[in-house]
Each structure stands twice: as structure tokens, then as C-alpha cells.
GROMACS .gro file of C-alpha atoms in nm:
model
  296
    1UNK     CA    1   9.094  18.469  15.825
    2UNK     CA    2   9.140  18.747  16.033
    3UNK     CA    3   9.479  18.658  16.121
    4UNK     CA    4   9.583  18.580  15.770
    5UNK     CA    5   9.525  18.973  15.717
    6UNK     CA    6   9.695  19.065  16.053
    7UNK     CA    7   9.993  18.789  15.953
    8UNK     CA    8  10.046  18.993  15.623
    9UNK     CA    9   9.995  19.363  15.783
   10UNK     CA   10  10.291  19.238  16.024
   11UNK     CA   11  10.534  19.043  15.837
   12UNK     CA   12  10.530  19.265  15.506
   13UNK     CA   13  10.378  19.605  15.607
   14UNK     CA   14  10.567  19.617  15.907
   15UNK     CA   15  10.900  19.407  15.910
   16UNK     CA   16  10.911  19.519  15.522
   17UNK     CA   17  10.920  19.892  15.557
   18UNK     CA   18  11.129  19.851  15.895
   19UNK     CA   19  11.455  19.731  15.683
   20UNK     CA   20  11.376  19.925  15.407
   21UNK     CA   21  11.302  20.241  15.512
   22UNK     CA   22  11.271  20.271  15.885
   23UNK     CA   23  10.926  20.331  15.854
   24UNK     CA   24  10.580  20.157  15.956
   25UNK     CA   25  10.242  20.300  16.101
   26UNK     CA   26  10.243  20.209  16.458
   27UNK     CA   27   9.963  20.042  16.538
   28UNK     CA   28   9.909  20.163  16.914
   29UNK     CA   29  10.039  19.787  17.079
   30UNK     CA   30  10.329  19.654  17.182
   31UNK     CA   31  10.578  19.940  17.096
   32UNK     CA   32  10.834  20.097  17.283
   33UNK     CA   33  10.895  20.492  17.224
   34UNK     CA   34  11.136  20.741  17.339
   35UNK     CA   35  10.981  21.006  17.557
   36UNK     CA   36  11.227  21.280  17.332
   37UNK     CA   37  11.109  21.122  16.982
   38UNK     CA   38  10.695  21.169  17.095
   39UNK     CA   39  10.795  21.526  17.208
   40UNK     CA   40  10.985  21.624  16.905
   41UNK     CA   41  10.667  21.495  16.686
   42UNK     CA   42  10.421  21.707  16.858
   43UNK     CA   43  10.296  21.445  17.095
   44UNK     CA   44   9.984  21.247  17.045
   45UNK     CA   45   9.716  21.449  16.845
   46UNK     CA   46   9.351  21.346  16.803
   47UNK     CA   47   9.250  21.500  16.467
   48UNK     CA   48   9.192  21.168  16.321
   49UNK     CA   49   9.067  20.806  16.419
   50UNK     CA   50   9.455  20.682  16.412
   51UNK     CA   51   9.616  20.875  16.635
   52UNK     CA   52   9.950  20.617  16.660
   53UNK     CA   53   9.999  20.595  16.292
   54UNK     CA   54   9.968  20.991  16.281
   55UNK     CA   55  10.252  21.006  16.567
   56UNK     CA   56  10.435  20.765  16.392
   57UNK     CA   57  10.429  20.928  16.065
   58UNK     CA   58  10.526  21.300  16.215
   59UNK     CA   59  10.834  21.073  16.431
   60UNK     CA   60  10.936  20.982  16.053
   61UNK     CA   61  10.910  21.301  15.938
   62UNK     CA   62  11.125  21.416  16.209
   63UNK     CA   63  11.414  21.194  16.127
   64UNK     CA   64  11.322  20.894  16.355
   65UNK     CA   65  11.393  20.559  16.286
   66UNK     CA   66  11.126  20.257  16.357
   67UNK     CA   67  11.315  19.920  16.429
   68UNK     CA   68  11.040  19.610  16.383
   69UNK     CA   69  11.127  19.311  16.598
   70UNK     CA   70  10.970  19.015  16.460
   71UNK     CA   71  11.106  18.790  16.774
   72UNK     CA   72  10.907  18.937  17.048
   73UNK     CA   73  10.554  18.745  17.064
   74UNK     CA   74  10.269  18.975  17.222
   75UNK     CA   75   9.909  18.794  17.279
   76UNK     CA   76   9.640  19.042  17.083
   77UNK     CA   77   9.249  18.948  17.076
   78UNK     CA   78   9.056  18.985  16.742
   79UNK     CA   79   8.690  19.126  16.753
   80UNK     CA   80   8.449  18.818  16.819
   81UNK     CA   81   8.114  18.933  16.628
   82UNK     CA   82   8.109  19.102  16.299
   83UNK     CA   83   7.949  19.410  16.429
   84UNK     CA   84   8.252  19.499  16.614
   85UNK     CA   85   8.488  19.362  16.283
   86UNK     CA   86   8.313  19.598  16.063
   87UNK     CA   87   8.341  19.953  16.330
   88UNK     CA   88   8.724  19.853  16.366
   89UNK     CA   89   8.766  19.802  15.967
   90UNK     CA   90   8.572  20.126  15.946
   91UNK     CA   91   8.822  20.287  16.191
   92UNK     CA   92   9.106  20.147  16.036
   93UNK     CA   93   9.026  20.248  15.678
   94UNK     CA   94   8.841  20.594  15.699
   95UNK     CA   95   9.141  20.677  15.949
   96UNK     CA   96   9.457  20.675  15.750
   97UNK     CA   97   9.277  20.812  15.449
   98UNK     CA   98   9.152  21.103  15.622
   99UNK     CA   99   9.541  21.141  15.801
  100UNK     CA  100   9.663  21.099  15.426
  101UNK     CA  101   9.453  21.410  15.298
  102UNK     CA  102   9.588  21.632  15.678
  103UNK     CA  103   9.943  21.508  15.595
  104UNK     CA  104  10.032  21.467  15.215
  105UNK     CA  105  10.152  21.863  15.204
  106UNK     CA  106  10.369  21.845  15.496
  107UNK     CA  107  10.544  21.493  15.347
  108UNK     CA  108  10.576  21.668  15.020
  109UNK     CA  109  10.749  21.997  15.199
  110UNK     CA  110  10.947  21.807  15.465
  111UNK     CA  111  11.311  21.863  15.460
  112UNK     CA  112  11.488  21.647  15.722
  113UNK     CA  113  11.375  21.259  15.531
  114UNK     CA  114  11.488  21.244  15.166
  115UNK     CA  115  11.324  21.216  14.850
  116UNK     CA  116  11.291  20.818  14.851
  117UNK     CA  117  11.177  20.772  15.185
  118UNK     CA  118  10.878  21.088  15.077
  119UNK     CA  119  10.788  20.872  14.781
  120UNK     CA  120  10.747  20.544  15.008
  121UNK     CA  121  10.543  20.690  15.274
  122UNK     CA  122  10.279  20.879  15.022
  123UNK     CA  123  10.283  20.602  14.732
  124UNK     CA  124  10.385  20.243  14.909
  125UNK     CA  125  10.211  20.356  15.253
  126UNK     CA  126   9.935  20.549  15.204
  127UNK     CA  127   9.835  20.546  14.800
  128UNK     CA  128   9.885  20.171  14.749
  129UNK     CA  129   9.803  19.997  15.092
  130UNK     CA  130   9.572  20.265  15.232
  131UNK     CA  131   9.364  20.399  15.004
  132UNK     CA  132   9.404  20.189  14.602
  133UNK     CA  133   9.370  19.851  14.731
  134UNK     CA  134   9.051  19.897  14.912
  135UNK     CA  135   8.897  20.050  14.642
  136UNK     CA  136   9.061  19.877  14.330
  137UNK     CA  137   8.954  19.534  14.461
  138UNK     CA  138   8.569  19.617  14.538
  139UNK     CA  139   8.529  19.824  14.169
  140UNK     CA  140   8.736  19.525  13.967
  141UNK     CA  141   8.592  19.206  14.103
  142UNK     CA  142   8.270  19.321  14.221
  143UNK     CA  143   8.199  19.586  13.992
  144UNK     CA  144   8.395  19.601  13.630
  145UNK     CA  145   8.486  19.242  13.595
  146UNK     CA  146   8.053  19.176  13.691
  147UNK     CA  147   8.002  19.376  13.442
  148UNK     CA  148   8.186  19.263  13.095
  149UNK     CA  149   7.929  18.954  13.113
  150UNK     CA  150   7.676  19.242  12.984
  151UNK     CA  151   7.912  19.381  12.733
  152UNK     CA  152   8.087  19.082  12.561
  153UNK     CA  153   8.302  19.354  12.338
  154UNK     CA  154   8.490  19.458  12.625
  155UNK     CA  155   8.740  19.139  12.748
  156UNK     CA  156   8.969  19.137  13.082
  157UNK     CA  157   9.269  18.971  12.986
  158UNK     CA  158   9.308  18.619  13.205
  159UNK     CA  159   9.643  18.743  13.328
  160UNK     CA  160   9.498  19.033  13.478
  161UNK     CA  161   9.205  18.906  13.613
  162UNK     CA  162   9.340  18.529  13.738
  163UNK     CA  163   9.672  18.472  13.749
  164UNK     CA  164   9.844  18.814  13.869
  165UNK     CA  165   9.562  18.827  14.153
  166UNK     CA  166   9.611  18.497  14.231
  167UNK     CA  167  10.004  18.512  14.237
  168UNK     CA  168   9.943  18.803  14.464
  169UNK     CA  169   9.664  18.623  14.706
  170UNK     CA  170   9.877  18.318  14.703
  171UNK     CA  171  10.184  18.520  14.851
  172UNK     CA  172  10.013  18.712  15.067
  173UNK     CA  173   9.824  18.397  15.198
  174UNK     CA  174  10.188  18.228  15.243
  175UNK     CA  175  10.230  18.433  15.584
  176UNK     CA  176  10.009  18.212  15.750
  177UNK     CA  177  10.077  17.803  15.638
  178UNK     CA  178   9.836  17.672  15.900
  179UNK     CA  179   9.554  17.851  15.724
  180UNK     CA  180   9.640  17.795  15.353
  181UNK     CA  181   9.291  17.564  15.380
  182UNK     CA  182   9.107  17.868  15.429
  183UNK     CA  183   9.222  18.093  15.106
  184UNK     CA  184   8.934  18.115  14.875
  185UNK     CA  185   8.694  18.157  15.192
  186UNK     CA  186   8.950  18.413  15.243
  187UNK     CA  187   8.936  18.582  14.898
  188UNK     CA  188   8.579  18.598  14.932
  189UNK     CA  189   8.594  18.749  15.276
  190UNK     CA  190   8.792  19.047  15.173
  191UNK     CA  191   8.605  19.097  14.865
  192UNK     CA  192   8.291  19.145  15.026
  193UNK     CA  193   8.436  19.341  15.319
  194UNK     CA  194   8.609  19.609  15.033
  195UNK     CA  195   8.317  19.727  15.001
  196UNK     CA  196   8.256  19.789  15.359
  197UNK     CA  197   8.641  19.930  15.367
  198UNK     CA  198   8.628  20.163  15.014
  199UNK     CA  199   8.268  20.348  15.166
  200UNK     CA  200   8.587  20.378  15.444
  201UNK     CA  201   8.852  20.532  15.314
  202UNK     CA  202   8.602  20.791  15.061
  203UNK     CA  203   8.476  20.914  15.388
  204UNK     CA  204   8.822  20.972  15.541
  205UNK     CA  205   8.932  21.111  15.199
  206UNK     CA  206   8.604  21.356  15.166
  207UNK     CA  207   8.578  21.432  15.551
  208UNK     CA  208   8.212  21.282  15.555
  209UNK     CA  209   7.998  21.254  15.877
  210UNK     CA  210   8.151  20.975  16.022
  211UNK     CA  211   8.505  21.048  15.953
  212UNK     CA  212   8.585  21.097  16.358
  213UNK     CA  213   8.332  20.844  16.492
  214UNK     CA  214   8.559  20.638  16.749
  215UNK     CA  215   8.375  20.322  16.865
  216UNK     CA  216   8.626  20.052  17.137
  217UNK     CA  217   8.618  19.740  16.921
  218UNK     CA  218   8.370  19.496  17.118
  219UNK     CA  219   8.542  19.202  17.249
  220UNK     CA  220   8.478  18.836  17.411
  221UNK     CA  221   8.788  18.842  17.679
  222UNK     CA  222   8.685  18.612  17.955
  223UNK     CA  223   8.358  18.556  17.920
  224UNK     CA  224   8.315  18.207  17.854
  225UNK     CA  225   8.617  18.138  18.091
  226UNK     CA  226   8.406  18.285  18.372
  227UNK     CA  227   8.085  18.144  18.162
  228UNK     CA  228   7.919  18.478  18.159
  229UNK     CA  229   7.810  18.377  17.800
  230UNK     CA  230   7.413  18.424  17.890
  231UNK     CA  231   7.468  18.802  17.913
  232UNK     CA  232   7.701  18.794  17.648
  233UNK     CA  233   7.465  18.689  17.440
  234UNK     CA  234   7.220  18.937  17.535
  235UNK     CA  235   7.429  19.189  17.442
  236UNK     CA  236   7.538  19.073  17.100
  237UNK     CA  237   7.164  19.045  17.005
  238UNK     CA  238   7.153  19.286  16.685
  239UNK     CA  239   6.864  19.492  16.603
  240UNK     CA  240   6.693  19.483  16.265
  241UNK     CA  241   6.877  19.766  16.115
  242UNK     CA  242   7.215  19.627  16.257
  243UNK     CA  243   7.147  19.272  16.164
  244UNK     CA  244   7.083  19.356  15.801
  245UNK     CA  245   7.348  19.527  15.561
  246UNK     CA  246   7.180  19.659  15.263
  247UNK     CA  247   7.464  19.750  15.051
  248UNK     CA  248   7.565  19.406  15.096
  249UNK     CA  249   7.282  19.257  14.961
  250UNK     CA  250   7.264  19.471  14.688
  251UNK     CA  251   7.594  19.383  14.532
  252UNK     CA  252   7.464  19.023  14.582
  253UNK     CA  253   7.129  19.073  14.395
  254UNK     CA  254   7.408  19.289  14.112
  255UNK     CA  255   7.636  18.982  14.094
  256UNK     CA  256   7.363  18.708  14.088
  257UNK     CA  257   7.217  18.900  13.805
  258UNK     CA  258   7.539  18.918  13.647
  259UNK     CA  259   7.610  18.549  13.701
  260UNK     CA  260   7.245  18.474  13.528
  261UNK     CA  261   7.341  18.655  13.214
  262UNK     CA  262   7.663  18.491  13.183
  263UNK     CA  263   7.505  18.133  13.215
  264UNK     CA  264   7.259  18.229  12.904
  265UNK     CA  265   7.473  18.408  12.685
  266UNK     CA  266   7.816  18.410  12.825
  267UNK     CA  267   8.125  18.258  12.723
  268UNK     CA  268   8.405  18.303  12.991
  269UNK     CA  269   8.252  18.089  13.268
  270UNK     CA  270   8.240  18.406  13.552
  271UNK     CA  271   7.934  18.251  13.643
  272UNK     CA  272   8.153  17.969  13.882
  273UNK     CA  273   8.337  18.307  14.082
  274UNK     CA  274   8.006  18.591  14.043
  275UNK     CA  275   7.729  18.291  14.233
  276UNK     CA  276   8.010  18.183  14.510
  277UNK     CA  277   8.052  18.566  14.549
  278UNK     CA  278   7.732  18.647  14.594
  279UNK     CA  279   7.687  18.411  14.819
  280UNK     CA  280   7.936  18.548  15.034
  281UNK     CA  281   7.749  18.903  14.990
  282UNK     CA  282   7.451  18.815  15.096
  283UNK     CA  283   7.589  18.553  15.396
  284UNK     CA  284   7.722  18.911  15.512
  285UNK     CA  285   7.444  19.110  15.416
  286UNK     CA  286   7.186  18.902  15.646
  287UNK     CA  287   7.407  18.898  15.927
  288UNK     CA  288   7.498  18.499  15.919
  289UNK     CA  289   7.859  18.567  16.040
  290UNK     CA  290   7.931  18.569  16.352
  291UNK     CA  291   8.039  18.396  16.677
  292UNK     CA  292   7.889  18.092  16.823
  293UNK     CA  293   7.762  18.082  17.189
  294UNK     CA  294   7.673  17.772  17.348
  295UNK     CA  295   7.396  17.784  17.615
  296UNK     CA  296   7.488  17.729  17.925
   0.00000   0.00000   0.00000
């Protein structure tokens, strides 16, 4: 599931805005600069969590042009426990927020890109990918759609909230064939972690207390090559506080609710998506996702 987000982050973000515009956040791996092109930007900068995408965006601004090359393969590892998932998400969503707020004034006044390439980084880049889609997807299908079951005047047209979403999902989802099986646990997966992604990008947006917090994404590597999984194990053992996400669970205990009322006095039949939603809350909230290690 993972790699169905990466696969789409790549292949649209990425190879999209490199033959459009010349233009994608570099995402720190597997990219060749020129030496001249990080000078002329300013060099690398640590105001923010994101540090290559804030390079990358003052290259653009510069008059640089970003060439994606789909052909090359480079092997990446993906955080192994959910803990580590869930700082990098943080990272990666409270980051370019908080770069959008440092950087939308000096887009807007820039005079060396024109007027179309402006509008795509602050709208396409940031606005729609970086901020909106986080939070849109947590407040519609875990929040507003939840909540006309309690208020039966107020309807969500079906085209709005099935089949535009799931045109959407099902393109998105088309980046990676080999895990088309996988889709709705997918959809469920990124539901529950918008949450975890909107609390994000409002703290990179309102420069909260975590906006600069900078923790290395936890990963396996070699361990159960070099079957050092006993002390691997050890380590991933979560305390009480980490183990359990409360705001998880309480958009559970919300959508249950709201999945109770609709099978009493509800006509629409949310009840099938709010349960299998709140399953996946509370799966998350109580910490059941994970990796497996085998004893040795």
C-alpha cells in the first residue's frame, strides 16, 4: 500500500510536472544537481523539515529546469513499523505546508519563471497536493459525509461522493497493477492516515510545536538477513502511550455511532463504508499494524 502511494507520487507528481513544467519537489534520493544551480538557490537551508523540496523550489524559482527520468531504477526501503510510517508522514506533511506559508510571497513576487509556471507551483503543487487533499479527504469521508446520516435534509450527491472519488482512486491505483487486489484496503488506509496527515500540514501551516521536529525514519535494513530480529524486536516494543492513538479511536467510536444511526433510521446504506471504516480506525488506533517478526 505504501508503494501504491510512492508509485503515484513518482509517476504523476514527478514525471507529470517534469514535462509540463520542469518542476517537481526533490525528494532528497537519487538526483543529480549542478554544483552552480544549488549555489545560485542559496544552497541547502534548514528552516523547515524538507530541506530538498525547499532547494528545489528556490532552483525553480531561479530559472532551473528539473528533467525526471523514469528509466533509471534506484532500490529505496519503506519504514517497517507504523511508528516510524506515521513520524515520516508527519515530516512529509507538516513540512511542505510550513515551506508553503515561508515561500508563497516570494513565488508570487518572482520575476525570472512566468505567470503559469507561479500558478502550478502554489495551486497544483502546494494548494492541491500539499495541503487540500490531506485535509479535504479526512473532513468529507470521515467527518461531513458521517455526518448527513444525523441530518437526513442535507444529501451528498452519489456523483460526488462515489463515483468521482472512485474514478479518481481507481486512476491513481492504476500506477501499480500488481496491487490493484489491495485498493479498498488501500482507500481505507489513507483515510484513516488523513487524519494523522491534516493534524500535519495545520501544524506546518500555523507553525505549532512540532513544526521542526526531525525524527530518521526507523528502518528494518538487514536485520533479519543477519537474524538480529531478537533485538529488533526489543526495540520496536511500543510503550502504552505509543501503542495507543487516541484520535484514532475517537473517529472510530464517531463513525460507529454514525453507522448505528444510519442502520435505524437511515436510508442511503453508509452504514456498509462508516463500520468497515471504523474498523480500520480503530485497527490503527490500538496499534494492530505493524510488522511481523518471527522468533528465532
Amino acid at each position: 500500500m505504501q508503494e501504491m502511494s510512492l508509485d503515484y507520487h513518482f509517476t504523476v507528481e514527478q514525471e507529470v510536472g517534469s514535462s509540463t513544467y520542469a518542476f517537481f519537489g526533490f525528494n532528497g534520493t537519487a538526483g543529480v544537481w549542478r554544483i552552480s544551480a544549488i549555489n545560485e538557490a542559496g544552497g541547502w537551508k534548514e528552516r523547515t523539515t524538507v530541506e530538498d523540496m525547499d532547494l528545489a523550489v528556490r532552483a525553480s524559482l531561479k530559472g532551473w529546469k528539473f528533467v525526471y527520468v523514469g528509466s533509471l531504477k534506484v532500490k529505496s526501503e519503506l519504514p517497517s513499523t507504523l511508528k516510524a510510517y506515521r513520524y515520516q508522514q508527519h515530516r512529509w506533511s507538516c513540512g511542505p505546508a510550513n515551506l508553503f506559508r515561508k515561500m508563497v510571497f516570494d513565488i508570487i513576487k518572482n520575476k525570472k519563471v512566468s505567470t503559469w509556471k507561479k500558478l502550478y507551483v502554489i495551486y497544483s503543487f502546494f494548494m492541491v497536493r500539499k495541503i487540500v487533499a490531506h485535509i479535504v479527504t479526512f473532513l468529507f469521508y470521515c467527518i461531513v459525509l458521517p455526518a448527513t446520516v444525523l441530518t437526513p435534509e442535507v444529501a451528498v450527491p452519489k456523483w460526488a461522493s462515489i463515483y468521482i472519488p472512485s474514478i479518481i482512486t481507481a486512476l491513481n491505483a492504476l500506477s501499480t497493477p500488481r496491487s490493484l487486489h489491495l485498493m479498498v484496503f488501500w482507500i481505507l488506509f489513507e483515510n484513516v492516515m488523513s487524519l494523522h496527515r491534516t493534524k500535519a500540514t495545520i501544524i506546518g501551516l500555523l507553525e505549532g510545536n512540532r513544526v521542526n521536529e526531525w525524527i530518521v525514519t526507523e528502518k528494518l535494513g538487514d536485520a533479519l538477513k543477519n537474524k538480529a530480529i531478537t533485538s529488533f524486536a526489543e526495540r520496536t516494543r511500543l510503550r502504552f502511550t505509543e501503542r495507543f492513538h487516541f484520535l484514532e479511536i475517537g473517529v472510530g467510536v464517531y463513525l460507529c455511532f454514525c453507522g448505528c444511526y444510519d442502520v435505524a433510521f437511515g436510508k442511503n446504506h453508509y452504514f456498509l463504508f462508516l463500520y468497515v471504516q471504523a474498523v480500520a480506525f480503530f485497527i490503527m488506533g490500538f496499534g494492530y499494524v505493524g510488522i511481523f517478526v518471527p522468533k528465532i
